[in-house]
């Protein structure tokens, strides 16, 4: 997996056994993109680029009239010297100009992958796993360098990119835009795919053909958001789950982002992702450095499914960290939908008792245990227990939970402050705000200013004491509003536009400290469900509450959409009450179980109120889950039928060694007089014999994949079935 440098032609070839990425330093100045895709062996890479003088395309090289930055497929383009497409970066210098001239200066090839200081990133555990190219471009008048980082992984079709700006000059500059990567494809015959949504409807798929001009998604909410996930993909026209070429990019960042595609007049496609340049300015002083977040770029020649599996492997094992990374997650019960804010020590104990009988492993106390919080109008920031509700404190309840053989978990929403709180009364300037302006509330709360070090320090100490105060082994870290009046009381006027990014750096610093101090705690992130489901949060917390929508039918879409990028071991999924709190739908317990079991299984209802039959189903469900949880958590996911395309959904998990698989099939609504249907499986070994559901019949892998299994004809809505598949010796 080397990175080769051909000095004569100025060409870098980054490759592993399956992928190549080629770029060239044109005129010894401009890094230009040559190729990214299936592994190639090139003798003539210097012949890839074509040049032609185009009317209205200026040239920076008077001796080469054919040359223009406007038509060069640039790796990290600027605006102002002839490239009229979307730039990757823009600096404003002290004379008010945004003209810069960064050209290739030097490069370095490193074993392994350097860390990103203060930011989450994809890592390696051993230097042999990856190699990194660092290209340095310099504007000699400004004395500023831009380092472009490219890492290629040995065993995964992944390239990561980021950029850092290093100021060795004398005059402060402002960074107005700094994308993490930019890349020009040589044609525009693509569809693009992104994940959009809103609260309770996260990560729906949208696939469209590219059109000329710019198409983009972004967030300016101060969080990666429910609305757009920091991911997009380009797909060849024939690409489907199994076939075709797919290029996916994802940003390891949890704040404002932009991902954009520009189809230019000569049918090139420029793709970029990074911090949203809207409302962002960073002042870079002499001696300072600015590091962009990292972009993860995945190439797949095996369709969308192939792309997802690569993302899953990388995110699960080289972005997620900590004790729980490689561990099966406990089956939990959360009291939120069972009690909301209205609970007492007694009824929480009753819920614990009922959960223990069902062999649930972890009890999670959700919102409402602190200050005087009986609704969402108060107490965020006052992280002391409400003695009226819990007279024996968190410790009393935690100890009780432990006597039942279960672990104890706690909900917190540390980034927030309620105006009705002691914290706010003491520190009214500790929230994000702009002096003299209204402080807009959302869910009756404001956001703490994590761009301030003292606020971060206070939070770390407060939470450290809290987590030490009871036997806590799980924390749900919630965040229930987006940013408004983004400003900080301590930043000078010229740095106000740094606030949102500084907030993210503050949050990451807090999470780094807490996860280091509490390695035994399983952290689950949450933002009103999946409003911050991104690789940045996964670096600190290896699972995320996927959505506040717990309806089994709705969850099929949400979990399917989420799985486009994120491994199922990162998704929290709960069985909840019916009629469902979000949509009022009544689905049978079996359907709810089968959907929640397809990720990290949990419960969020008063299990004591279930009928005897339902309790039996739950017990059996947990038993089956335990049996196949390893497969679900660590196996390869194959999506078979999409809930976005019909009334049926199916997916399957296949063990690495192809010896075991589990297929989940769901019928949301029954069809009258339906046709016979077969479900074609994937990912099995064609020549391996497999036994289905421990039954009499044995099939070859190719039989199951080419001829398929017969689907049941059932006259009922909300039907589900799980097939277990075991290799025969
Ligand atoms: C939003 C979360 O997504 C819910 O699960 C719950 O924890 C509430 N917040 C509590 O306020």
XYZ file of C-alpha atoms in Angstrom, residues 123-618:
496
model
C -7.234 6.582 13.220
C -4.900 3.642 12.739
C -3.781 1.256 15.447
C -0.587 0.399 13.672
C 1.436 2.393 11.163
C 1.287 -0.465 8.693
C -2.464 0.140 8.239
C -2.114 3.327 6.213
C 0.206 5.760 4.500
C -0.161 9.533 4.356
C 0.821 12.087 1.772
C 1.192 15.688 2.925
C 1.403 18.240 0.137
C 2.396 21.721 1.224
C 1.262 24.683 -0.851
C 2.664 28.074 -0.008
C 1.735 31.664 -0.731
C 5.172 33.214 -0.359
C 3.874 36.797 -0.147
C 1.664 35.922 2.819
C 4.063 33.452 4.393
C 1.198 30.994 4.829
C 1.284 27.288 4.059
C -1.620 24.956 3.377
C -0.927 21.301 4.126
C -3.158 18.902 2.231
C -3.358 15.548 4.023
C -4.248 12.381 2.107
C -4.296 9.032 3.882
C -4.897 5.763 2.092
C -5.854 2.717 4.164
C -4.361 -0.650 3.316
C -7.378 -2.881 3.935
C -10.252 -0.536 3.204
C -11.144 1.453 0.105
C -10.902 4.626 2.081
C -9.013 7.840 1.574
C -9.207 10.528 4.211
C -8.465 14.154 3.529
C -8.091 17.347 5.499
C -6.203 20.620 5.243
C -4.303 22.693 7.749
C -3.365 26.357 7.401
C -0.070 27.376 8.969
C 0.744 31.038 9.345
C 4.460 31.830 9.310
C 4.006 35.368 8.004
C 3.516 38.688 9.711
C -0.025 39.921 9.022
C -3.181 38.323 10.438
C -5.557 36.918 7.815
C -9.159 35.760 7.928
C -10.134 32.330 6.699
C -13.549 32.720 5.090
C -13.756 29.254 3.638
C -11.717 26.062 4.164
C -13.271 22.868 2.897
C -11.812 19.580 4.086
C -11.540 18.246 0.558
C -12.355 19.167 -3.000
C -12.139 16.895 -5.985
C -12.927 17.269 -9.694
C -14.304 14.252 -11.519
C -13.773 14.215 -15.268
C -17.438 13.745 -16.197
C -20.859 14.544 -14.823
C -22.830 11.429 -15.626
C -23.774 10.789 -12.014
C -26.718 10.650 -9.674
C -26.200 12.054 -6.223
C -27.545 10.665 -3.005
C -27.967 12.361 0.327
C -29.810 11.807 3.594
C -32.360 14.420 4.568
C -35.114 14.661 7.174
C -36.314 16.425 10.262
C -37.035 15.526 13.882
C -38.630 12.039 14.065
C -37.969 11.501 10.354
C -34.196 11.385 10.077
C -32.007 10.233 7.191
C -34.471 9.586 4.407
C -32.821 8.757 1.098
C -32.938 11.155 -1.835
C -31.306 10.218 -5.133
C -31.378 12.572 -8.124
C -29.511 13.059 -11.383
C -26.962 15.877 -11.277
C -27.884 19.094 -13.020
C -25.597 21.829 -14.289
C -24.580 24.329 -11.665
C -24.364 23.881 -7.927
C -26.378 21.460 -5.817
C -25.628 21.245 -2.138
C -26.752 20.306 1.330
C -25.704 22.035 4.512
C -26.400 22.793 8.126
C -26.256 26.205 9.772
C -27.930 24.951 12.970
C -24.784 24.537 15.033
C -25.182 20.765 14.789
C -24.819 18.311 11.947
C -28.635 18.217 12.194
C -31.729 16.091 11.642
C -32.221 17.921 8.357
C -29.084 16.913 6.452
C -26.477 14.365 7.370
C -22.862 15.362 6.647
C -22.621 12.837 3.836
C -23.234 12.604 0.147
C -22.448 10.172 -2.615
C -22.037 10.202 -6.363
C -23.420 7.116 -8.060
C -22.931 5.840 -11.588
C -26.294 5.739 -13.365
C -26.451 1.926 -13.160
C -25.493 1.792 -9.493
C -27.801 -0.071 -7.149
C -27.275 -1.920 -3.870
C -24.968 -4.489 -5.451
C -23.523 -3.058 -8.634
C -22.046 0.085 -10.018
C -19.605 2.697 -8.866
C -20.256 4.807 -5.809
C -18.135 7.561 -4.292
C -19.230 8.531 -0.782
C -17.898 11.373 1.363
C -18.629 11.926 5.007
C -17.397 14.615 7.360
C -16.019 13.775 10.798
C -17.647 16.814 12.351
C -20.776 17.553 14.384
C -21.355 21.225 13.610
C -22.245 23.405 10.632
C -21.191 21.791 7.386
C -21.646 22.111 3.665
C -21.354 19.397 1.042
C -21.608 20.606 -2.495
C -21.407 19.436 -6.058
C -20.874 21.680 -9.036
C -21.318 20.506 -12.591
C -19.287 22.887 -14.716
C -19.744 23.755 -18.419
C -17.196 21.190 -19.644
C -19.064 18.437 -17.788
C -16.666 18.115 -14.897
C -18.052 17.505 -11.412
C -16.563 19.270 -8.413
C -17.320 17.656 -5.067
C -16.429 19.226 -1.740
C -17.286 18.874 1.932
C -16.237 20.842 4.993
C -17.243 23.429 7.569
C -20.115 25.534 6.255
C -18.495 28.758 5.024
C -21.746 30.596 5.688
C -21.442 32.634 8.896
C -17.877 31.412 9.460
C -14.712 33.511 9.644
C -11.568 32.406 11.445
C -8.853 34.900 12.261
C -5.438 33.332 11.757
C -2.667 35.181 13.499
C 1.039 34.865 12.671
C 2.289 31.700 14.327
C -1.210 30.175 14.316
C -2.549 27.003 12.711
C -6.047 26.098 11.642
C -6.940 22.462 11.074
C -10.078 21.569 9.097
C -12.178 18.581 10.124
C -11.461 15.367 8.269
C -13.377 14.013 5.302
C -13.723 10.267 4.822
C -13.918 9.276 1.168
C -15.074 5.800 0.214
C -14.927 4.215 -3.215
C -17.088 1.223 -4.046
C -17.302 -0.798 -7.233
C -19.962 -2.956 -5.566
C -22.763 -0.416 -5.431
C -24.234 1.334 -2.467
C -24.077 -1.798 -0.322
C -20.326 -1.989 -0.889
C -19.915 1.667 0.039
C -21.953 1.231 3.232
C -19.991 -1.822 4.339
C -16.717 0.086 3.938
C -18.063 3.031 5.943
C -19.325 0.566 8.560
C -15.933 -1.098 8.948
C -14.071 2.181 9.217
C -16.526 3.924 11.539
C -16.962 0.923 13.796
C -13.327 0.019 14.216
C -11.287 3.120 13.347
C -13.509 6.044 14.363
C -15.400 4.666 17.376
C -13.094 4.128 20.328
C -13.062 2.903 23.891
C -13.955 -0.129 25.925
C -17.260 -0.656 24.168
C -15.964 -0.444 20.620
C -15.639 -4.212 20.272
C -18.166 -5.213 22.912
C -21.766 -6.317 22.667
C -23.989 -3.593 24.056
C -26.341 -4.272 26.968
C -30.077 -4.617 26.371
C -31.470 -1.563 28.112
C -34.701 -0.141 29.417
C -35.198 3.619 29.404
C -37.994 5.200 31.434
C -38.649 8.183 29.101
C -41.673 6.980 27.151
C -42.832 4.982 30.184
C -42.989 7.900 32.625
C -41.821 11.125 30.918
C -41.132 13.572 33.786
C -43.562 11.965 36.216
C -41.815 9.316 38.221
C -40.988 8.477 41.794
C -38.343 6.251 43.291
C -41.088 3.688 43.840
C -42.292 3.436 40.284
C -38.747 3.435 38.915
C -38.001 0.504 41.204
C -41.115 -1.252 39.950
C -39.989 -0.702 36.388
C -36.559 -2.074 37.316
C -38.130 -5.153 38.886
C -40.230 -5.849 35.811
C -37.236 -5.302 33.520
C -35.035 -7.594 35.623
C -37.584 -10.370 35.272
C -37.321 -10.058 31.520
C -33.505 -10.260 31.786
C -32.967 -6.694 30.619
C -29.418 -5.688 31.554
C -29.347 -1.927 32.016
C -31.793 0.551 33.509
C -31.531 4.118 32.187
C -32.995 7.036 34.103
C -33.950 9.704 31.564
C -34.856 13.389 31.862
C -36.450 14.884 35.007
C -34.263 13.615 37.887
C -32.517 16.925 38.740
C -33.232 20.445 40.019
C -36.998 20.961 40.173
C -37.623 19.664 36.672
C -41.164 18.344 36.257
C -41.461 19.525 32.661
C -39.105 20.948 30.054
C -39.262 24.483 31.467
C -36.507 24.391 34.078
C -33.332 23.197 35.761
C -30.949 22.364 32.908
C -27.562 23.261 34.361
C -28.500 22.310 37.941
C -27.143 18.788 37.936
C -28.152 17.884 41.479
C -30.712 15.250 42.223
C -34.344 16.139 42.964
C -34.733 14.666 46.449
C -38.505 14.820 46.216
C -38.474 12.310 43.405
C -35.433 10.354 44.514
C -35.132 10.628 48.317
C -32.174 8.224 48.340
C -30.458 10.031 45.534
C -29.031 8.606 42.354
C -26.857 6.333 44.421
C -29.884 4.888 46.201
C -31.575 4.102 42.914
C -28.365 2.926 41.243
C -27.606 0.576 44.123
C -31.125 -0.819 43.952
C -30.799 -1.415 40.214
C -27.560 -3.251 40.853
C -29.152 -5.513 43.453
C -31.401 -6.679 40.626
C -28.352 -7.730 38.648
C -28.684 -4.790 36.289
C -26.467 -1.836 35.485
C -27.488 1.757 35.999
C -27.449 4.529 33.382
C -28.248 8.231 33.449
C -29.538 10.895 31.035
C -27.871 14.319 30.952
C -28.132 17.327 28.677
C -24.934 19.126 29.679
C -24.631 21.623 26.830
C -27.841 23.406 27.840
C -29.085 25.829 30.450
C -32.639 26.712 31.430
C -33.306 30.397 32.173
C -35.056 29.007 35.255
C -31.940 27.493 36.818
C -29.460 28.459 39.511
C -26.693 28.209 36.929
C -28.306 30.805 34.678
C -29.108 33.099 37.588
C -25.461 32.947 38.618
C -23.923 33.135 35.121
C -26.344 34.784 32.691
C -23.475 35.412 30.257
C -22.453 31.748 30.070
C -24.853 31.062 27.214
C -24.425 31.771 23.520
C -25.873 35.231 22.970
C -25.312 38.597 21.338
C -25.224 41.537 23.710
C -28.349 43.684 23.558
C -30.272 41.146 21.486
C -33.087 38.810 22.347
C -32.087 35.321 23.508
C -34.319 33.078 21.433
C -35.558 30.048 23.337
C -36.150 26.614 21.931
C -37.687 23.973 24.195
C -37.434 26.730 26.822
C -33.652 26.517 26.932
C -30.429 28.243 25.925
C -27.070 26.807 24.931
C -23.986 27.098 27.102
C -21.100 28.889 25.450
C -18.633 26.062 25.025
C -16.271 28.376 23.180
C -15.370 29.576 26.707
C -12.744 27.526 28.491
C -14.151 28.277 31.966
C -17.561 26.908 30.915
C -15.933 23.752 29.554
C -13.901 23.341 32.739
C -16.981 23.812 34.902
C -18.855 21.195 32.901
C -16.056 18.654 33.098
C -15.806 19.059 36.862
C -19.594 19.048 37.411
C -20.059 15.929 35.327
C -17.041 14.216 36.863
C -18.593 14.679 40.300
C -21.982 13.563 39.022
C -20.638 10.413 37.372
C -18.730 9.573 40.557
C -21.830 10.105 42.720
C -23.581 6.879 41.756
C -22.763 3.530 40.154
C -23.178 4.869 36.622
C -22.114 2.652 33.752
C -24.022 4.289 30.884
C -24.695 7.920 29.991
C -27.185 9.244 27.450
C -25.853 12.656 26.344
C -28.747 14.653 24.934
C -28.897 18.023 23.115
C -32.314 19.394 22.376
C -32.065 22.595 20.421
C -30.103 24.293 17.657
C -28.099 27.504 17.877
C -29.454 31.041 17.546
C -27.799 34.396 18.295
C -24.443 32.692 17.895
C -22.057 34.917 19.784
C -19.768 34.738 22.762
C -19.411 37.249 25.594
C -15.652 36.770 25.728
C -14.581 36.787 22.093
C -13.525 40.112 20.543
C -15.677 41.445 17.656
C -13.295 40.158 14.980
C -13.549 36.635 16.390
C -17.340 36.396 16.851
C -17.724 34.333 13.666
C -15.464 31.695 15.200
C -17.974 30.969 17.950
C -19.808 28.020 16.367
C -16.604 26.190 15.487
C -14.992 27.052 18.830
C -18.124 25.582 20.441
C -17.479 22.287 18.657
C -13.831 22.324 19.744
C -14.997 22.957 23.326
C -17.491 20.111 23.143
C -14.884 17.723 21.742
C -12.453 18.734 24.486
C -15.077 18.004 27.155
C -15.937 14.648 25.630
C -12.280 13.688 25.313
C -11.692 14.406 29.002
C -14.820 12.659 30.235
C -14.424 9.553 28.098
C -10.831 9.310 29.252
C -11.842 9.713 32.910
C -14.707 7.232 32.656
C -13.559 4.469 30.316
C -16.060 2.022 31.843
C -19.063 4.202 30.920
C -20.908 3.445 27.712
C -21.830 6.850 26.258
C -24.746 7.204 23.851
C -25.187 10.523 22.094
C -28.571 11.956 21.291
C -29.977 15.163 19.941
C -33.743 14.934 20.090
C -33.118 11.490 18.595
C -30.782 11.571 15.614
C -30.047 15.285 15.255
C -26.318 14.749 15.668
C -25.762 11.302 14.210
C -22.350 11.872 12.688
C -18.834 10.401 12.717
C -17.616 13.227 14.978
C -19.870 12.194 17.846
C -19.123 8.516 17.246
C -15.438 9.177 17.909
C -16.376 9.904 21.539
C -19.597 7.935 21.974
C -19.871 4.621 20.131
C -23.646 4.729 19.790
C -26.364 7.270 19.042
C -30.077 7.346 19.798
C -31.249 6.994 16.212
C -34.557 8.836 16.423
C -37.272 9.877 18.842
C -39.607 8.099 16.483
C -39.951 4.593 17.915
C -42.790 3.423 15.683
C -41.716 0.110 14.113
C -42.885 1.031 10.608
C -41.264 4.462 10.656
C -38.118 2.991 12.127
C -37.647 0.753 9.079
C -37.019 3.823 6.952
C -34.960 5.611 9.585
C -32.714 2.623 10.305
C -32.411 1.752 6.608
C -31.424 5.346 5.765
C -29.020 5.535 8.706
C -27.347 2.306 7.601
C -26.280 3.948 4.343
C -23.337 5.356 6.311
C -23.507 4.138 9.905
C -23.024 0.598 11.252
C -25.990 -0.859 13.123
C -23.891 -1.225 16.291
C -23.961 2.580 16.479
C -27.786 2.753 16.399
C -29.985 2.688 19.497
C -33.389 1.073 18.772
C -36.159 0.620 21.338
C -39.382 -1.313 21.629
C -41.986 1.201 22.795
C -45.627 1.337 23.734
C -48.666 1.299 21.434
C -50.433 3.378 20.248
C -47.038 4.792 19.339
C -46.283 8.181 20.896
C -45.177 9.772 17.626
C -47.621 8.412 15.059
C -50.373 6.706 17.055
C -49.896 3.426 15.169
C -50.596 0.084 16.803
C -48.153 -2.626 15.803
C -47.785 -6.062 17.388
C -44.972 -6.686 19.863
C -43.255 -9.085 17.455
C -42.902 -6.419 14.775
C -41.587 -3.893 17.318
C -39.092 -6.454 18.609
C -37.859 -7.489 15.170
C -37.208 -3.876 14.199
C -35.444 -2.932 17.447
C -33.418 -6.160 17.402
C -31.958 -5.125 14.068
C -29.715 -2.645 15.950
C -28.873 -2.122 19.670
C -31.977 -3.494 21.332
C -33.635 -1.521 24.105
C -37.068 -0.986 25.656
C -38.845 2.244 26.395
C -42.236 1.418 27.878
C -43.770 0.123 31.052
C -42.923 -3.528 30.534
C -44.992 -4.476 33.550
C -48.135 -3.514 31.668
C -47.452 -5.978 28.855
C -49.766 -8.984 28.670
C -48.398 -12.398 29.612
C -48.223 -13.293 25.937
C -46.322 -10.131 25.131
C -43.904 -10.724 28.013
C -43.239 -14.184 26.648
C -42.542 -12.696 23.222
C -40.143 -10.213 24.804
